Short mmCIF file of C-alpha atoms and ligand atoms in Angstrom, two decimals:
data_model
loop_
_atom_site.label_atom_id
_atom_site.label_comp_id
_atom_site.label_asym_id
_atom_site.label_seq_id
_atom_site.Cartn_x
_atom_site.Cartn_y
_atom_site.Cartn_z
CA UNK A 1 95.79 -11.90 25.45
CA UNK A 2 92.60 -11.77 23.95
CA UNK A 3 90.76 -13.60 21.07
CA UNK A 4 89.88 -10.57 19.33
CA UNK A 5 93.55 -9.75 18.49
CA UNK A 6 95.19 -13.23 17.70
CA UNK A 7 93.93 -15.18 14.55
CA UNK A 8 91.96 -18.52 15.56
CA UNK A 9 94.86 -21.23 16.02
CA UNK A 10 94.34 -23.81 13.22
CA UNK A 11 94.95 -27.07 15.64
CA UNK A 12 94.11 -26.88 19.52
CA UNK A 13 95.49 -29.71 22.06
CA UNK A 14 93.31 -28.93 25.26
CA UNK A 15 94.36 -31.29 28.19
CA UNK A 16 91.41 -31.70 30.85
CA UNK A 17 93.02 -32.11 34.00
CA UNK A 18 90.08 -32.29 35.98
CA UNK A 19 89.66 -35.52 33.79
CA UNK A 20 92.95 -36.44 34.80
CA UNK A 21 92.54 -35.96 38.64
CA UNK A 22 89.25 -38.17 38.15
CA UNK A 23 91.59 -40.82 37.03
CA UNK A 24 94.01 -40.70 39.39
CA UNK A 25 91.17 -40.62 42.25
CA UNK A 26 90.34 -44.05 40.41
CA UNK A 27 92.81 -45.76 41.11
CA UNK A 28 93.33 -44.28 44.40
CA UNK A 29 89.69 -45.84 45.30
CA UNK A 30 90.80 -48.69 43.66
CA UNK A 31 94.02 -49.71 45.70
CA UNK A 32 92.77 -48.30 49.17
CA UNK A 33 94.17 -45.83 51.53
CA UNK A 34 96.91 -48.42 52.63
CA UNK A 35 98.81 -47.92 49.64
CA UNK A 36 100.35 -45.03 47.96
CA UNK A 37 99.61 -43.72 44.71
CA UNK A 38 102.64 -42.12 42.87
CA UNK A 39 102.65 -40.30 39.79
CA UNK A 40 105.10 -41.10 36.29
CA UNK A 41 105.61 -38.20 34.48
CA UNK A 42 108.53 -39.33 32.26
CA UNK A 43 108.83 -38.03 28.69
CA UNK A 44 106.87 -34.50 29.73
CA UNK A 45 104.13 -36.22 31.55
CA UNK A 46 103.44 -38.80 28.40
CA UNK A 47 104.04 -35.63 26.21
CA UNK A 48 100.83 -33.51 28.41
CA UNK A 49 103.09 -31.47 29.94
CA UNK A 50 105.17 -31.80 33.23
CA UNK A 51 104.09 -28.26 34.87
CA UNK A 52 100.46 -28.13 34.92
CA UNK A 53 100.28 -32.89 35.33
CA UNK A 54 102.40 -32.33 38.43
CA UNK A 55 100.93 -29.58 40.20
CA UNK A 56 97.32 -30.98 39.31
CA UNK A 57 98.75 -34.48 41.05
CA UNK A 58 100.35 -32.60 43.72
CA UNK A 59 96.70 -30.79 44.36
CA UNK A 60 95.39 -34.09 43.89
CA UNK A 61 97.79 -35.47 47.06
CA UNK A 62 100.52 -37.30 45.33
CA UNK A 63 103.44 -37.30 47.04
CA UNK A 64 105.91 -39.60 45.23
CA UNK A 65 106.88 -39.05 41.02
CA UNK A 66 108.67 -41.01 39.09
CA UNK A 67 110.85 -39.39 35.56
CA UNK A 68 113.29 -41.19 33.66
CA UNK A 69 115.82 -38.85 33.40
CA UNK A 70 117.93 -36.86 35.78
CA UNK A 71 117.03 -33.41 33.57
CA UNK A 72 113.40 -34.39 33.80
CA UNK A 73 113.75 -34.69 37.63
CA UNK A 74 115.50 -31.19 37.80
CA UNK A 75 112.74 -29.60 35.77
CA UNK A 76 110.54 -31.57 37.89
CA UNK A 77 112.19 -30.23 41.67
CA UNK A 78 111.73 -26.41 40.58
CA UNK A 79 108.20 -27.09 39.97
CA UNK A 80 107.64 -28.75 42.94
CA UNK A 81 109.68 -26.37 45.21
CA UNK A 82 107.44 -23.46 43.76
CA UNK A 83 104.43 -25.38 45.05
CA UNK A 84 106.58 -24.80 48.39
CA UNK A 85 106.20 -29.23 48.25
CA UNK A 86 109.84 -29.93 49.75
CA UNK A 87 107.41 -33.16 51.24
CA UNK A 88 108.11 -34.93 47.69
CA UNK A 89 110.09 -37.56 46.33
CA UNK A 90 111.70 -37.94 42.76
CA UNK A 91 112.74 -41.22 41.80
CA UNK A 92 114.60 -41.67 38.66
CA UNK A 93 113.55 -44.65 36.83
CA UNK A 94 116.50 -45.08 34.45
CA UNK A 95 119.01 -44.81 37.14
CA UNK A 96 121.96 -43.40 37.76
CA UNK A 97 124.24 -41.29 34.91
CA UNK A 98 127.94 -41.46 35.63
CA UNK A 99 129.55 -38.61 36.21
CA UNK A 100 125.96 -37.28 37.12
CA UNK A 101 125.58 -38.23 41.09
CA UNK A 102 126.56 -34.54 42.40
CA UNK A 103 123.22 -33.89 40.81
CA UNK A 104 120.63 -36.13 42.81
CA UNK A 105 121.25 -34.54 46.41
CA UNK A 106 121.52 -31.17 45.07
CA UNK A 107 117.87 -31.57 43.17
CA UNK A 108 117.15 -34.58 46.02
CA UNK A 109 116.37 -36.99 43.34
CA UNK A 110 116.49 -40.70 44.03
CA UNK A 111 117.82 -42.74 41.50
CA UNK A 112 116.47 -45.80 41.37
CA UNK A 113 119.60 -48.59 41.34
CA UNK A 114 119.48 -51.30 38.53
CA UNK A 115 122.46 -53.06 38.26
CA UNK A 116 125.46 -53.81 41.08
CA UNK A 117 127.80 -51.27 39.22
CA UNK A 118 125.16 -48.59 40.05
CA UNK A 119 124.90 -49.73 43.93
CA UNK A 120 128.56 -49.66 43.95
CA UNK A 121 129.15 -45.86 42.46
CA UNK A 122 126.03 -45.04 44.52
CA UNK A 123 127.23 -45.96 47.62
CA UNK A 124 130.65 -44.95 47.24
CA UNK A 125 129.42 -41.51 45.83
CA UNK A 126 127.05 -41.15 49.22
CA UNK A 127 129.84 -42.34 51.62
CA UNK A 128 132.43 -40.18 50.21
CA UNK A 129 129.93 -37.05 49.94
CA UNK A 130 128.34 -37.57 53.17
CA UNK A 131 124.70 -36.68 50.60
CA UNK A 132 121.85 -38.34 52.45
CA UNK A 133 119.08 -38.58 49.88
CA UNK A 134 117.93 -42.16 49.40
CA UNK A 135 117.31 -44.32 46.36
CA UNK A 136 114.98 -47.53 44.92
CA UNK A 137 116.62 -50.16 44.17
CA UNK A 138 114.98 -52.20 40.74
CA UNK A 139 114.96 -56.20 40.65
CA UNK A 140 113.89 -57.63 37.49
CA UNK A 141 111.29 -60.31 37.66
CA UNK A 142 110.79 -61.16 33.87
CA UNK A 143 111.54 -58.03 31.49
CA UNK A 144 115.17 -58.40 31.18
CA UNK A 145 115.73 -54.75 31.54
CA UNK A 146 116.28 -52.65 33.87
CA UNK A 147 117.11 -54.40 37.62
CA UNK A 148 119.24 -56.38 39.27
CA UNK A 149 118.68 -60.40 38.66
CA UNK A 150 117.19 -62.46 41.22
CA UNK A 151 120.40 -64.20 42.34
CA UNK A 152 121.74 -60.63 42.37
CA UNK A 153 119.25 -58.90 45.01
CA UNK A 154 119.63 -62.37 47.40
CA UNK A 155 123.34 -61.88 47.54
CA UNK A 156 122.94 -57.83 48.17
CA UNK A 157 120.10 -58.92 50.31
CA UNK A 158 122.77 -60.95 52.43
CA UNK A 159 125.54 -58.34 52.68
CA UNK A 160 125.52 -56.74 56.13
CA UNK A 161 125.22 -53.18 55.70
CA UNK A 162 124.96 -52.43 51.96
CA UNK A 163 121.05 -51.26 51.78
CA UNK A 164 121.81 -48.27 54.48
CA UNK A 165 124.96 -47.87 52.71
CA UNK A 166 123.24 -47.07 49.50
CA UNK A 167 119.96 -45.57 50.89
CA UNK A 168 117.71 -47.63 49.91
CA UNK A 169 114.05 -47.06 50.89
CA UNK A 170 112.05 -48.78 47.73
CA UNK A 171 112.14 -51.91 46.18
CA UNK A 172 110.14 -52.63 42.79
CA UNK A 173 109.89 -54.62 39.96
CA UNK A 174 107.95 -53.61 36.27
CA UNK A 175 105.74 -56.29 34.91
CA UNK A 176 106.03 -56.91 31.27
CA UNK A 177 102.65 -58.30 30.24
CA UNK A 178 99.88 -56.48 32.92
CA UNK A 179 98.19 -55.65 30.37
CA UNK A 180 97.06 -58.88 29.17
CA UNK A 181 95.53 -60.28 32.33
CA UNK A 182 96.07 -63.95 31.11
CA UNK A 183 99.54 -63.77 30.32
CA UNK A 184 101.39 -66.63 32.21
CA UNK A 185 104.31 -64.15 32.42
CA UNK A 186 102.07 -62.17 35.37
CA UNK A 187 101.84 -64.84 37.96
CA UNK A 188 105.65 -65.61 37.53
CA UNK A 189 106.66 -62.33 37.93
CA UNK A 190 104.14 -61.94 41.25
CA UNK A 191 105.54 -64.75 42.57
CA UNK A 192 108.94 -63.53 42.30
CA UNK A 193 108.26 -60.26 43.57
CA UNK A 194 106.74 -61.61 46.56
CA UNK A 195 110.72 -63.49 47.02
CA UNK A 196 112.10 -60.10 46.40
CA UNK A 197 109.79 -58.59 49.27
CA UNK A 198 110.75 -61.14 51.44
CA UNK A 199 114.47 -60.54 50.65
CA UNK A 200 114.02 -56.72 52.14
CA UNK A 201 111.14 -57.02 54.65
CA UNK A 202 112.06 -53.52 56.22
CA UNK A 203 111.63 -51.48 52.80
CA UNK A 204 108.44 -50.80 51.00
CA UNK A 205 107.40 -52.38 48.26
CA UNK A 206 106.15 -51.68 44.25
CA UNK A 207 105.50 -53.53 41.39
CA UNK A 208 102.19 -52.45 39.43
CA UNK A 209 101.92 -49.65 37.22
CA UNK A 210 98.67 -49.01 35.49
CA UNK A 211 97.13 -52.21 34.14
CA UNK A 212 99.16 -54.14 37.02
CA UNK A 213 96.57 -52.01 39.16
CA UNK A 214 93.59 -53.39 37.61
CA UNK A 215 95.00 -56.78 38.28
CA UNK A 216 93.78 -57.49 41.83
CA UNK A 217 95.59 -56.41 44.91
CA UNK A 218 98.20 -58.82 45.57
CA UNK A 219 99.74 -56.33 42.99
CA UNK A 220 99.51 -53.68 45.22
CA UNK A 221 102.12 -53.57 47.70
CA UNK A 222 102.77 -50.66 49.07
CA UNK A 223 103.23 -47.94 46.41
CA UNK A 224 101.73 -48.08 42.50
CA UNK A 225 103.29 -46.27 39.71
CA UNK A 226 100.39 -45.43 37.37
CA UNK A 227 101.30 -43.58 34.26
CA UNK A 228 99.46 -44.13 31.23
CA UNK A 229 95.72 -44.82 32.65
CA UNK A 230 95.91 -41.50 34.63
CA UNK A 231 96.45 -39.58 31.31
CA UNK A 232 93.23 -41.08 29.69
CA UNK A 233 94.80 -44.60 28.03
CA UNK A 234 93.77 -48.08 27.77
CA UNK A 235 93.89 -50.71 31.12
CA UNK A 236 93.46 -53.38 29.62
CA UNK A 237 94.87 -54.13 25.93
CA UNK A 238 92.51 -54.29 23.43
CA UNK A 239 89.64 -53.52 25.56
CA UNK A 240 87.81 -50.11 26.01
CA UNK A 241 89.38 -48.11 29.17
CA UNK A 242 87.05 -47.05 32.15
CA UNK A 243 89.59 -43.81 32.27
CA UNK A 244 88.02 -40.31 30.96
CA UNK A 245 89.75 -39.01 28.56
CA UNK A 246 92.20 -35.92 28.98
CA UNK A 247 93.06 -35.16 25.55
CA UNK A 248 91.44 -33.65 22.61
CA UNK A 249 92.75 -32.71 19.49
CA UNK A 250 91.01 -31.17 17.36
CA UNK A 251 92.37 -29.16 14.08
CA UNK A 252 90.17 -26.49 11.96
CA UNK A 253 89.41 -26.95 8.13
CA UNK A 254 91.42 -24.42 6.34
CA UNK A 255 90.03 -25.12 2.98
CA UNK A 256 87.16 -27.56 1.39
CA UNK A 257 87.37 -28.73 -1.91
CA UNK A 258 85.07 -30.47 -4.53
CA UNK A 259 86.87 -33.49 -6.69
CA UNK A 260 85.29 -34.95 -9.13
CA UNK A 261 85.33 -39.01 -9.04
CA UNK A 262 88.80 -40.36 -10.70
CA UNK A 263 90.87 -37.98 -9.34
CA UNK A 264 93.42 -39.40 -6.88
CA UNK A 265 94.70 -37.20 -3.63
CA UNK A 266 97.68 -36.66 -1.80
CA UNK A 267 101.43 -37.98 -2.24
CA UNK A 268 101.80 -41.10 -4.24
CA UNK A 269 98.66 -40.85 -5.45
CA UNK A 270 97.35 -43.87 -3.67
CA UNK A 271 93.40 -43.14 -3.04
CA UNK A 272 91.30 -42.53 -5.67
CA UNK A 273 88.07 -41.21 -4.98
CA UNK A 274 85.11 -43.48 -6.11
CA UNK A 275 82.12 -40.39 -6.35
CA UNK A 276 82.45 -36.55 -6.42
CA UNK A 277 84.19 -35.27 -3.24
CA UNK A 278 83.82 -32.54 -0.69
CA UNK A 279 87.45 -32.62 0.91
CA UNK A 280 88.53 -30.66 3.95
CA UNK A 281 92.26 -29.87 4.68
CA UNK A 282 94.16 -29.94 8.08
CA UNK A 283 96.75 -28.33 9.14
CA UNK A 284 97.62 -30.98 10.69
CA UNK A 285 100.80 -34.14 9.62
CA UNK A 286 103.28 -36.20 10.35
CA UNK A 287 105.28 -33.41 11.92
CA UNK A 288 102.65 -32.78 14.47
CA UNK A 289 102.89 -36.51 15.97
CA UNK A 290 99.97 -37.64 13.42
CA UNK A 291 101.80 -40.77 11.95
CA UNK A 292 102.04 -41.31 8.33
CA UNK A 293 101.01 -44.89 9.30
CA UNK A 294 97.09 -43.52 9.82
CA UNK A 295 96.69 -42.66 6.70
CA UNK A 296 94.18 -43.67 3.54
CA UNK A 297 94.67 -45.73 0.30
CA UNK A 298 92.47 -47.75 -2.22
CA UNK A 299 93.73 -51.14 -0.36
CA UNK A 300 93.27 -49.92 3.33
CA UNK A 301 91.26 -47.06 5.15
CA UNK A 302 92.78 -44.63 7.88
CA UNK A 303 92.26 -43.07 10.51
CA UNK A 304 88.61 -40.93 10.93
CA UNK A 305 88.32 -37.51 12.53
CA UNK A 306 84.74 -36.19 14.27
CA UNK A 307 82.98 -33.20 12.82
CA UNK A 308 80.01 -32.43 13.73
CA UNK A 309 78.95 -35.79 15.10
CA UNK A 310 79.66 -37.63 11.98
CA UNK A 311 82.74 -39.75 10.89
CA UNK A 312 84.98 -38.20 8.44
CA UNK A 313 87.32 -40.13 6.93
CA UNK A 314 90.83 -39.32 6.04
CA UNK A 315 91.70 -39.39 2.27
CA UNK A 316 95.47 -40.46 0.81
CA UNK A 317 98.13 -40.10 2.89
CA UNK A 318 99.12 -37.84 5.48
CA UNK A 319 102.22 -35.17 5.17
CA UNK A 320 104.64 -33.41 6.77
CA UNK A 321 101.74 -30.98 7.59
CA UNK A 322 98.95 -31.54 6.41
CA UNK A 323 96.26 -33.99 5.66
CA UNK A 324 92.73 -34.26 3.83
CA UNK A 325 89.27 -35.49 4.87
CA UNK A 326 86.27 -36.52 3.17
CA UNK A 327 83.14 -34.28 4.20
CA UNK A 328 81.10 -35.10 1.69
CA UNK A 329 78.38 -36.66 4.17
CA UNK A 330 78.35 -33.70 6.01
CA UNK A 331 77.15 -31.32 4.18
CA UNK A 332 77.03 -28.14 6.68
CA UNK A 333 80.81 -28.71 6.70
CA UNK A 334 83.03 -25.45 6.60
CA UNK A 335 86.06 -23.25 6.29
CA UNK A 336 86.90 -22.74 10.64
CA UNK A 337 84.75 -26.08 11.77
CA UNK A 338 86.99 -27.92 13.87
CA UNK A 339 87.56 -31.59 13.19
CA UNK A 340 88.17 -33.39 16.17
CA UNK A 341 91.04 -36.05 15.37
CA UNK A 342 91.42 -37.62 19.26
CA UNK A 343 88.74 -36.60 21.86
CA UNK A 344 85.83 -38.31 23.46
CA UNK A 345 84.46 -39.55 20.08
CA UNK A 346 88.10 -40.91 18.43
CA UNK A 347 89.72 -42.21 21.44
CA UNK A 348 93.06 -42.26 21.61
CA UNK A 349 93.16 -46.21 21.63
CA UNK A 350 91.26 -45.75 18.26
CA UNK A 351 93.50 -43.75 16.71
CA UNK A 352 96.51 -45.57 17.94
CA UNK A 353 95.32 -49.11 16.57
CA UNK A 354 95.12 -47.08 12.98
CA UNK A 355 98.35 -46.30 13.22
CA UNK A 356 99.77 -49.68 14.24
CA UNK A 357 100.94 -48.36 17.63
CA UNK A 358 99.51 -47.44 21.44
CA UNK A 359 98.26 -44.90 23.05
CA UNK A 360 101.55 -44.54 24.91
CA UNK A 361 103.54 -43.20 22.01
CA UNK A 362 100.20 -41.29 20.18
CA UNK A 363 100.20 -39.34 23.75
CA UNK A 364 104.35 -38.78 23.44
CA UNK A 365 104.59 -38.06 20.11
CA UNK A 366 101.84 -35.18 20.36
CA UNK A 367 103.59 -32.37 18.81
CA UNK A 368 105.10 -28.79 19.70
CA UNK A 369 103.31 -27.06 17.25
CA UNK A 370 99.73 -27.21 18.69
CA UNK A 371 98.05 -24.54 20.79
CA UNK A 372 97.81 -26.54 24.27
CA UNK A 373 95.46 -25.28 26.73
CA UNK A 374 95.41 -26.84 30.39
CA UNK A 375 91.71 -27.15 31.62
CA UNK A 376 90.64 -27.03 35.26
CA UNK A 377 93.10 -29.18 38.24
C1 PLP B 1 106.60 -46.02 32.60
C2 PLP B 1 106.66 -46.85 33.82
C3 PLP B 1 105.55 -46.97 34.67
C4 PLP B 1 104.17 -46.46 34.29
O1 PLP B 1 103.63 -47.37 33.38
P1 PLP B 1 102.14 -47.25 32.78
O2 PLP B 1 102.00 -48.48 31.98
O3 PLP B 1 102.15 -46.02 31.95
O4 PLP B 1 101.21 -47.16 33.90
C5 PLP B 1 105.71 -47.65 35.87
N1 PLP B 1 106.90 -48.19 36.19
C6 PLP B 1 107.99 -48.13 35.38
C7 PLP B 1 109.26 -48.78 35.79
C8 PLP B 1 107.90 -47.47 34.17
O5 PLP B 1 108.96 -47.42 33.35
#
């Protein structure tokens, strides 16, 4: 494939893995060499890609991944067995699907157990198929989601047997508010955990994912399950991350425009512009993962894209597939000048809070139609 022969792609979604090795290597400085850093790729690695994320954190040492579903943790065993990495686990965070548990010890996934009906089929399933691959078990701490209750995990803690029955080599909890590091809710659920540890002494331990790494290492345990912070998003909510960023965005101007002041643009015809306009278009909308919610009107501003160092604005709303920006302040603007829309200048936190949302579901919602292109790892 060469340049020469393919037309320039209008958008381009590059994902810097080295950036996202640097990250992980963060928090791996962060928690010590006492505890084990795993890696979540759920949801296509937060929508990056679950190919080139895992064999960059595979590269990068990690040893333990987490998915939410059982198909994710298929995909996720071929690409680890053609690293030749049968030295991996694959825990699957939303448990176990009935009718489903021939699949875990043929792909050796772990599911990880959240309710007593799950231990039960589990364990029954692994006693009647003789399958020896192991399992987490969840407790919940303060979420109400996923997990067993607390009175639930002392009574299985109690039973004679029923941990070995069931496999189970990992006990964690998921903390609801880490990212707000003065939310009551995260010394409760720390305190609990530390009961729930002391319920299994013999089986390791996990509780933070990203932000709960950041707060101090009584979080720690033995294993943490960062996602989000290792693929360039905020820490701390609110606040700016001390993550690189791994993804850019950036879409080319297909066409600029002059409007003359008066004129309104876009569906609904909801901005109208206030001096003559130099507008560039995007091929670039709604349909590509860029919410409808970022977008412009005469009561409220949208999101901005980066071109050439300077802000430019987004004008009306956004559509299915395209959207408009104002270039009128830069004047060297043109046809084929890409417009970076998330990078190192609009982080994805920025554009995120423009469209009422979080980085988590900006990175997941990224669409299919972009060019990606995997840098470095
Ligand atoms: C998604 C998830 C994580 C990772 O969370 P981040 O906030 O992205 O770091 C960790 N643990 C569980 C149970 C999860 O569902």
């Amino acid at each position: 494939m060469t340049e020469a022969t393919l037309p320039a792609p209008p958008t381009r979604l590059t994902l810097d893995l080295d950036a996202l090795v640097a990250n992980r290597r963060t928090i791996v400085e962060r928690v010590g060499s006492r505890v084990e850093v795993a890696g979540v790729v759920k949801a296509d690695a937060y929508g990056l890609g679950l190919a080139p994320v895992a064999r960059a954190l595979l590269a990068d040492g990690c040893r333990s991944f987490f998915v939410a579903h059982v198909d994710e943790g298929i995909e996720l065993r071929a690409v680890l067995d053609a690293a030749r990495h049968p030295d991996t686990r694959i825990f699957v965070l939303n448990g176990l699907t009935p009718g489903n548990e021939c699949l875990y010890p043929t792909h050796r996934l772990s599911p990880v157990l959240g309710s007593t009906a799950e231990i039960a089929e589990w364990s029954g399933f692994r006693a009647a198929s003789g399958a020896s691959v192991g399992a987490a078990l969840h407790v919940d701490t303060g979420m109400n989601r996923h997990g067993l209750t607390l009175a639930e995990a002392r009574a299985f803690a109690a039973e004679a047997g029923v941990v070995e029955a069931a496999g189970v080599t990992l006990v964690m909890s998921h903390l609801a508010c880490a990212d707000e590091p003065g939310h009551p809710l995260n010394a409760i659920q720390l305190a609990r955990f530390r009961e729930v540890r002391a319920l299994f002494p013999h089986l390791s331990a996990s509780l933070a994912n990203s932000s709960g790494v950041f707060l101090g290492a009584d979080h720690h345990f033995d294993l943490v399950r960062p996602g989000i912070a290792v693929y360039g998003g905020a820490v701390v909510s609110g606040e700016a991350t001390p993550m690189r960023p791994v993804v850019r965005l950036e879409a080319a101007i297909v066409q600029i425009r002059e409007a003359v002041a008066g004129e309104t643009v876009g569906y609904g015809a909801r901005q109208t512009l206030r001096r003559a306009s130099r507008l560039a278009l995007l091929s670039v909308g709604y349909a590509d993962g860029f919410h409808r919610s970022a977008s412009s009107s005469d009561g409220a501003g949208g999101a901005e894209g980066r071109l050439h160092g300077r802000a430019v604005p987004m004008v009306g709303r956004i559509s299915m597939d395209l959207m408009v920006v104002d270039v009128t302040d830069v004047p060297e603007a043109a046809r084929g000048d890409m417009v970076e829309l998330i990078g190192a200048q609009v982080t994805v936190q920025d554009v995120a809070a423009r469209m009422g949302t979080i980085d988590y579901e900006v990175l997941t919602s990224l669409g299919r139609r972009y060019e990606r292109i995997h840098r470095g790892g």
